[in-house]
Coordinates of N, CA, C and O and ligand atoms in Angstrom, one line a residue:
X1 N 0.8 -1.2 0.0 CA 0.0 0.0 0.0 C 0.9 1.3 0.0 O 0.5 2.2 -0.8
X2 N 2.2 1.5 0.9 CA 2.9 2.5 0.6 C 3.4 2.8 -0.3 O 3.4 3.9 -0.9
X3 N 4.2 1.2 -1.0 CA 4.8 1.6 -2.2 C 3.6 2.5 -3.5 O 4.0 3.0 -4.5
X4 N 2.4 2.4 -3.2 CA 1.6 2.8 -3.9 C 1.3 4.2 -3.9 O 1.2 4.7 -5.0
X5 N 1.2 4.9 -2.7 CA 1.4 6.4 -2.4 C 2.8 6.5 -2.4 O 3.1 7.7 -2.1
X6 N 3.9 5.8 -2.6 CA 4.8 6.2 -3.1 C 5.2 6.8 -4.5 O 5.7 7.8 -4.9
X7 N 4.6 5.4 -4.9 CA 4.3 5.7 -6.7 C 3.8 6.9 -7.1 O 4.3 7.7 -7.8
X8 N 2.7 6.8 -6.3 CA 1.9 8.2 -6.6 C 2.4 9.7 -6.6 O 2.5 10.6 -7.3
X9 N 2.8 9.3 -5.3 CA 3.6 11.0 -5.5 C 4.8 10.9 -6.4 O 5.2 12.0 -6.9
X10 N 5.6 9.7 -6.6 CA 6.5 10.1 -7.8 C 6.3 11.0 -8.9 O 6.9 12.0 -9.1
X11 N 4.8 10.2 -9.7 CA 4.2 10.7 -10.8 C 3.9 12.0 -10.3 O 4.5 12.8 -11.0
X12 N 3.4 12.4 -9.6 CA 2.4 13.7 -9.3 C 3.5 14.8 -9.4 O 3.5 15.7 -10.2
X13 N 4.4 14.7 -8.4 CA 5.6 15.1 -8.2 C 5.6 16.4 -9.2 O 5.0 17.4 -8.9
X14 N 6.3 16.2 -10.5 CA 6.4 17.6 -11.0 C 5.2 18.8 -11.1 O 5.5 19.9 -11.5
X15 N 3.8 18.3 -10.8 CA 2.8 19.3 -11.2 C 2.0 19.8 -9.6 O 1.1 20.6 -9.5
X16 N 2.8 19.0 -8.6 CA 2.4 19.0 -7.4 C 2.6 20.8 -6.9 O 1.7 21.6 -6.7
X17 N 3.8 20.9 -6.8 CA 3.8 22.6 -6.7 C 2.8 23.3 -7.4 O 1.9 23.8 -6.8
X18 N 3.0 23.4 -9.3 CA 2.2 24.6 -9.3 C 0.8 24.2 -8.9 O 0.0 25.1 -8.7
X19 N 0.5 22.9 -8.8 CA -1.3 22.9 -8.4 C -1.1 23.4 -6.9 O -1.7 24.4 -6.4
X20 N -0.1 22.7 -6.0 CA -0.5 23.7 -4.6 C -0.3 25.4 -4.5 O -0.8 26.1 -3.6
X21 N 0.4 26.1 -5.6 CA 0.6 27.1 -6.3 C -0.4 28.6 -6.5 O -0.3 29.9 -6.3
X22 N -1.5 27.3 -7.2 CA -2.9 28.1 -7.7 C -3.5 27.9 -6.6 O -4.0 28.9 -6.0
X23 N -3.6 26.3 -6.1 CA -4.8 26.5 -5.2 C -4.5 27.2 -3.9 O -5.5 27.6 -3.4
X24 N -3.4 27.4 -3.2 CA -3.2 29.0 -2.5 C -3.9 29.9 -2.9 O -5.0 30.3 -2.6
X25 N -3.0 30.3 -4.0 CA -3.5 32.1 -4.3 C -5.4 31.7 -4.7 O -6.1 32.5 -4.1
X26 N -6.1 30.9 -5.2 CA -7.6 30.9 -5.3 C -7.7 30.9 -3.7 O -8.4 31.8 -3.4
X27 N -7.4 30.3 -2.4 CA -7.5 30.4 -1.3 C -7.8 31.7 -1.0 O -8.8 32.2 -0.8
X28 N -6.4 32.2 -1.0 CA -5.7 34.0 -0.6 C -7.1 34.7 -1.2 O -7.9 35.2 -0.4
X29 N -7.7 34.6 -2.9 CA -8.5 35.4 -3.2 C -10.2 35.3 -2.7 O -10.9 36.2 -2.4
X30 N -10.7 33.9 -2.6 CA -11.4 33.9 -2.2 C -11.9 34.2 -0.7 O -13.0 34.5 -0.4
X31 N -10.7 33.9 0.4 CA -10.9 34.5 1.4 C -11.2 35.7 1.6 O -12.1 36.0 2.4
X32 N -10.1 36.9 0.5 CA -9.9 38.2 0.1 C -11.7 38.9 -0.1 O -12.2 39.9 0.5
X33 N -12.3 38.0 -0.9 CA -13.3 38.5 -1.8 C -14.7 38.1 -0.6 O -15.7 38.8 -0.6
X34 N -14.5 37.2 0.1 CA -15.7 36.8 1.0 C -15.5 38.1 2.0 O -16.5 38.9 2.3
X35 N -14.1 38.3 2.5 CA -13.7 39.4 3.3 C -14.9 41.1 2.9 O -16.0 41.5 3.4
X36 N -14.1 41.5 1.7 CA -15.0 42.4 0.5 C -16.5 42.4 0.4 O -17.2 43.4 0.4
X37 N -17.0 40.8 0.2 CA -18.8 41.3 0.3 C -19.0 41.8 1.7 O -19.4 43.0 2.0
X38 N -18.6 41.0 2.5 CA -19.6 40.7 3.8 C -18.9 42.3 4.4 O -19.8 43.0 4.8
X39 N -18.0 42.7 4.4 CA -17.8 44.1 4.6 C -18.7 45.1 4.1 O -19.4 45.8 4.9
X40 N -19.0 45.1 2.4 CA -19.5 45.5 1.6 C -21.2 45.7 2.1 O -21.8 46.8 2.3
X41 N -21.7 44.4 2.3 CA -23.1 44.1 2.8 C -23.5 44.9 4.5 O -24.3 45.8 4.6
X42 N -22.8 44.3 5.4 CA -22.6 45.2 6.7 C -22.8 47.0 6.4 O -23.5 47.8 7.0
X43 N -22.1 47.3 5.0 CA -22.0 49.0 5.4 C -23.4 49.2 4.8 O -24.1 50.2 5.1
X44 N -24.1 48.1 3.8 CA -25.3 48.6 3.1 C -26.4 48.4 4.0 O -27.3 49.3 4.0
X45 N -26.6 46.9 5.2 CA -27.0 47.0 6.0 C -27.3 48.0 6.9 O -28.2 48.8 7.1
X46 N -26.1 47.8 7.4 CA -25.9 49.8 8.3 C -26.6 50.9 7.9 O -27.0 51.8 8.8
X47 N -26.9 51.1 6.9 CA -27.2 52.3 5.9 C -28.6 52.3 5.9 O -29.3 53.3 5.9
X48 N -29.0 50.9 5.9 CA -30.6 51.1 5.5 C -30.8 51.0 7.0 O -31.8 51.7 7.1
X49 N -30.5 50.4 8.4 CA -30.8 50.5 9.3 C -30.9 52.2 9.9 O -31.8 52.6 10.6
X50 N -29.9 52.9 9.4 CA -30.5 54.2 9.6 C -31.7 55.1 9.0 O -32.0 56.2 9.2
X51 N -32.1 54.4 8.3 CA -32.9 55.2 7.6 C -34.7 54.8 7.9 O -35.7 55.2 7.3
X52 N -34.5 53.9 9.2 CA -35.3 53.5 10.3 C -35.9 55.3 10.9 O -35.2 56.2 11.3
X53 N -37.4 55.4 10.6 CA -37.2 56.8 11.1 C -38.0 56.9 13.1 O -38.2 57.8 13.9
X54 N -38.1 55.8 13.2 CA -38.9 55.7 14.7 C -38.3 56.1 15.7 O -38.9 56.2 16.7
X55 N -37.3 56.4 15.7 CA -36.4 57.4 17.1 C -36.5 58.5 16.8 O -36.5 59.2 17.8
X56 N -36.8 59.3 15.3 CA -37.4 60.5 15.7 C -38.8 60.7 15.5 O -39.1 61.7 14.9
X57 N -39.9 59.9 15.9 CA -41.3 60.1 15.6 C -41.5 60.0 17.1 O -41.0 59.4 18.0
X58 N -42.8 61.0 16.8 CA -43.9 61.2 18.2 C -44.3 59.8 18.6 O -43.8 59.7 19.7
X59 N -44.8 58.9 18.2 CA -45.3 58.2 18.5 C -44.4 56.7 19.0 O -45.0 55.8 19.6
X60 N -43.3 56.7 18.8 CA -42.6 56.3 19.3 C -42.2 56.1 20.8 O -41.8 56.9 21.6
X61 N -42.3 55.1 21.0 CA -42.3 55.4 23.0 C -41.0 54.8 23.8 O -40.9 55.0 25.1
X62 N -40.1 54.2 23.3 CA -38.8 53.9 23.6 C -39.0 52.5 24.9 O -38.2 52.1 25.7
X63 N -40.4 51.9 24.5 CA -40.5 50.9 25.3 C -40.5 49.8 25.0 O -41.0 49.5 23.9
X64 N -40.2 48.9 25.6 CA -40.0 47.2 25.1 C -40.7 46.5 24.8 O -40.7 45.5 24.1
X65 N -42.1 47.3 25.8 CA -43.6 45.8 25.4 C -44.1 46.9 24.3 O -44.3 46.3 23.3
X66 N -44.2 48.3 24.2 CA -45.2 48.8 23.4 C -43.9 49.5 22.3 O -43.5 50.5 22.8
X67 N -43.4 49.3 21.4 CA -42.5 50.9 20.7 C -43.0 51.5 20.3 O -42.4 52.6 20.2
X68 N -44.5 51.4 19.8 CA -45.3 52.2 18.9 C -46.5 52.2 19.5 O -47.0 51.2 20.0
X69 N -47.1 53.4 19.5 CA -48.8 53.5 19.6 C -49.6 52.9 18.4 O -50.5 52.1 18.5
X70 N -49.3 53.5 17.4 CA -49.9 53.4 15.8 C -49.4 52.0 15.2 O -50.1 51.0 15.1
X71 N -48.0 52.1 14.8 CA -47.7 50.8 14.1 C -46.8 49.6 15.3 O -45.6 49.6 15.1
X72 N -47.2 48.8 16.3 CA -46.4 48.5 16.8 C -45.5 47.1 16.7 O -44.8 46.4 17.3
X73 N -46.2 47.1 14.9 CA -45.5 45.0 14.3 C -44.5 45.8 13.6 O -43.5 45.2 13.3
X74 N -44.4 46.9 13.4 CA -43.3 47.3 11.9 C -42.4 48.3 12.9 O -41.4 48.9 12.3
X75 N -42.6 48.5 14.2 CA -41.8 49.5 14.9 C -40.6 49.4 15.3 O -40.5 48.7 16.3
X76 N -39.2 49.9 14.6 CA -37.8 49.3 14.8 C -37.3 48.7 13.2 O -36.2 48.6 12.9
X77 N -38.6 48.4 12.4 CA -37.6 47.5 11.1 C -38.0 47.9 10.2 O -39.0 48.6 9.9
X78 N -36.6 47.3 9.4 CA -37.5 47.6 7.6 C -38.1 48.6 7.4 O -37.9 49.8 7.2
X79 N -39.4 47.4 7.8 CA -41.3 48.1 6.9 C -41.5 49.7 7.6 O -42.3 50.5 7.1
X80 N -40.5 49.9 8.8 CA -41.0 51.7 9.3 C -40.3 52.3 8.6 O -40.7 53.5 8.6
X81 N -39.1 52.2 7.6 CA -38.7 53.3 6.6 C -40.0 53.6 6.0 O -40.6 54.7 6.2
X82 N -40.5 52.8 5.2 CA -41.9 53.5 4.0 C -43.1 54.0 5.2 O -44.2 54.4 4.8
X83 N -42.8 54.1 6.4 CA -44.3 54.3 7.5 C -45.0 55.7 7.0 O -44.4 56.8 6.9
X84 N -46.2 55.5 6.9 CA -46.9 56.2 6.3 C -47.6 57.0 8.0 O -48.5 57.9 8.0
X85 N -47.2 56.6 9.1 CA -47.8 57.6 10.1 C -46.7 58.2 10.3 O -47.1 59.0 11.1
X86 N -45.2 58.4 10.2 CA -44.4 58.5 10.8 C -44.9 60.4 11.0 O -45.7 61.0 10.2
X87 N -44.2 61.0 12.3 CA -44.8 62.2 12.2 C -43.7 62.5 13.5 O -43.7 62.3 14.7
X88 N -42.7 63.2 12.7 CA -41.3 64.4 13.4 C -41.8 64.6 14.6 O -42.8 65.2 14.8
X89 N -40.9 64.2 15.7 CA -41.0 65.1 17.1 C -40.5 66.5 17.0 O -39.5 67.0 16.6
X90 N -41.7 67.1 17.4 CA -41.7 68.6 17.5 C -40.3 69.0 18.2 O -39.2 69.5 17.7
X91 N -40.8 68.6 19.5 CA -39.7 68.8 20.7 C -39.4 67.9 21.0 O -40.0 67.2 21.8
X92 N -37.8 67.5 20.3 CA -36.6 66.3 20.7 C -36.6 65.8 21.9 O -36.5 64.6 22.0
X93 N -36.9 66.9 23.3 CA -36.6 66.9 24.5 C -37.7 66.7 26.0 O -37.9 66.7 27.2
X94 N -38.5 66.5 24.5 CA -40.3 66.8 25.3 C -40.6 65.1 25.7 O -41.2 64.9 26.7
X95 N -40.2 64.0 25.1 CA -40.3 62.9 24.9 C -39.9 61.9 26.0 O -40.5 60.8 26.2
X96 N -38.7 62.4 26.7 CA -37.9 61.8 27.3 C -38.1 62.1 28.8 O -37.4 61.7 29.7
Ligands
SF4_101 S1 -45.6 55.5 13.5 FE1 -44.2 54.4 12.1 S2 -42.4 55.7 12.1 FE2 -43.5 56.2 13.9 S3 -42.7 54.9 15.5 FE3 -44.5 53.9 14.7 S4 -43.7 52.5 13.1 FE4 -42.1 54.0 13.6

């Protein structure tokens, strides 16, 4: 049985480097590029998470059983960007 993986790597032998060669650097790049989306995706994430407008709406109550008087399934996500009650705290400081 050795002499057999012996054999083998005889033959293999000259093409053995450059295939371990390429399949590094495809390593190096695809690590590189998995690195690149998921970076990429986080900042786009991030971006639409701000654009959450329920920390500055009246209606908004900063509480854990209720967040919302009006919409309280969509309060915090997503679906409250397009919120069709959302409605600007007058006074930032009135709330708190
Ligand atoms: S009314 Fe809409 S925007 Fe305002 S807190 Fe509720 S879900 Fe968010």
């Amino acid at each position: 049985m050795l002499q057999l993986v012996y054999y083998f790597f005889e033959i293999v032998e000259p093409v053995l480097v450059p295939i371990c060669f390429v399949f590094a650097w495809v390593l190096v790049v695809v690590f590189s590029w998995t690195i690149i989306m998921a970076t990429r995706d986080t900042i786009a994430k991030a971006k639409q998470m701000h654009e959450i407008p329920c920390t500055k709406c009246q209606f908004f109550t900063n509480d854990r059983h209720l967040k919302c008087t009006v919409q309280p399934k969509i309060a915090n996500t997503e679906q409250a960007i397009e919120c069709s009650d959302y409605r600007q705290i007058k006074n930032p400081f009135a709330s708190f």
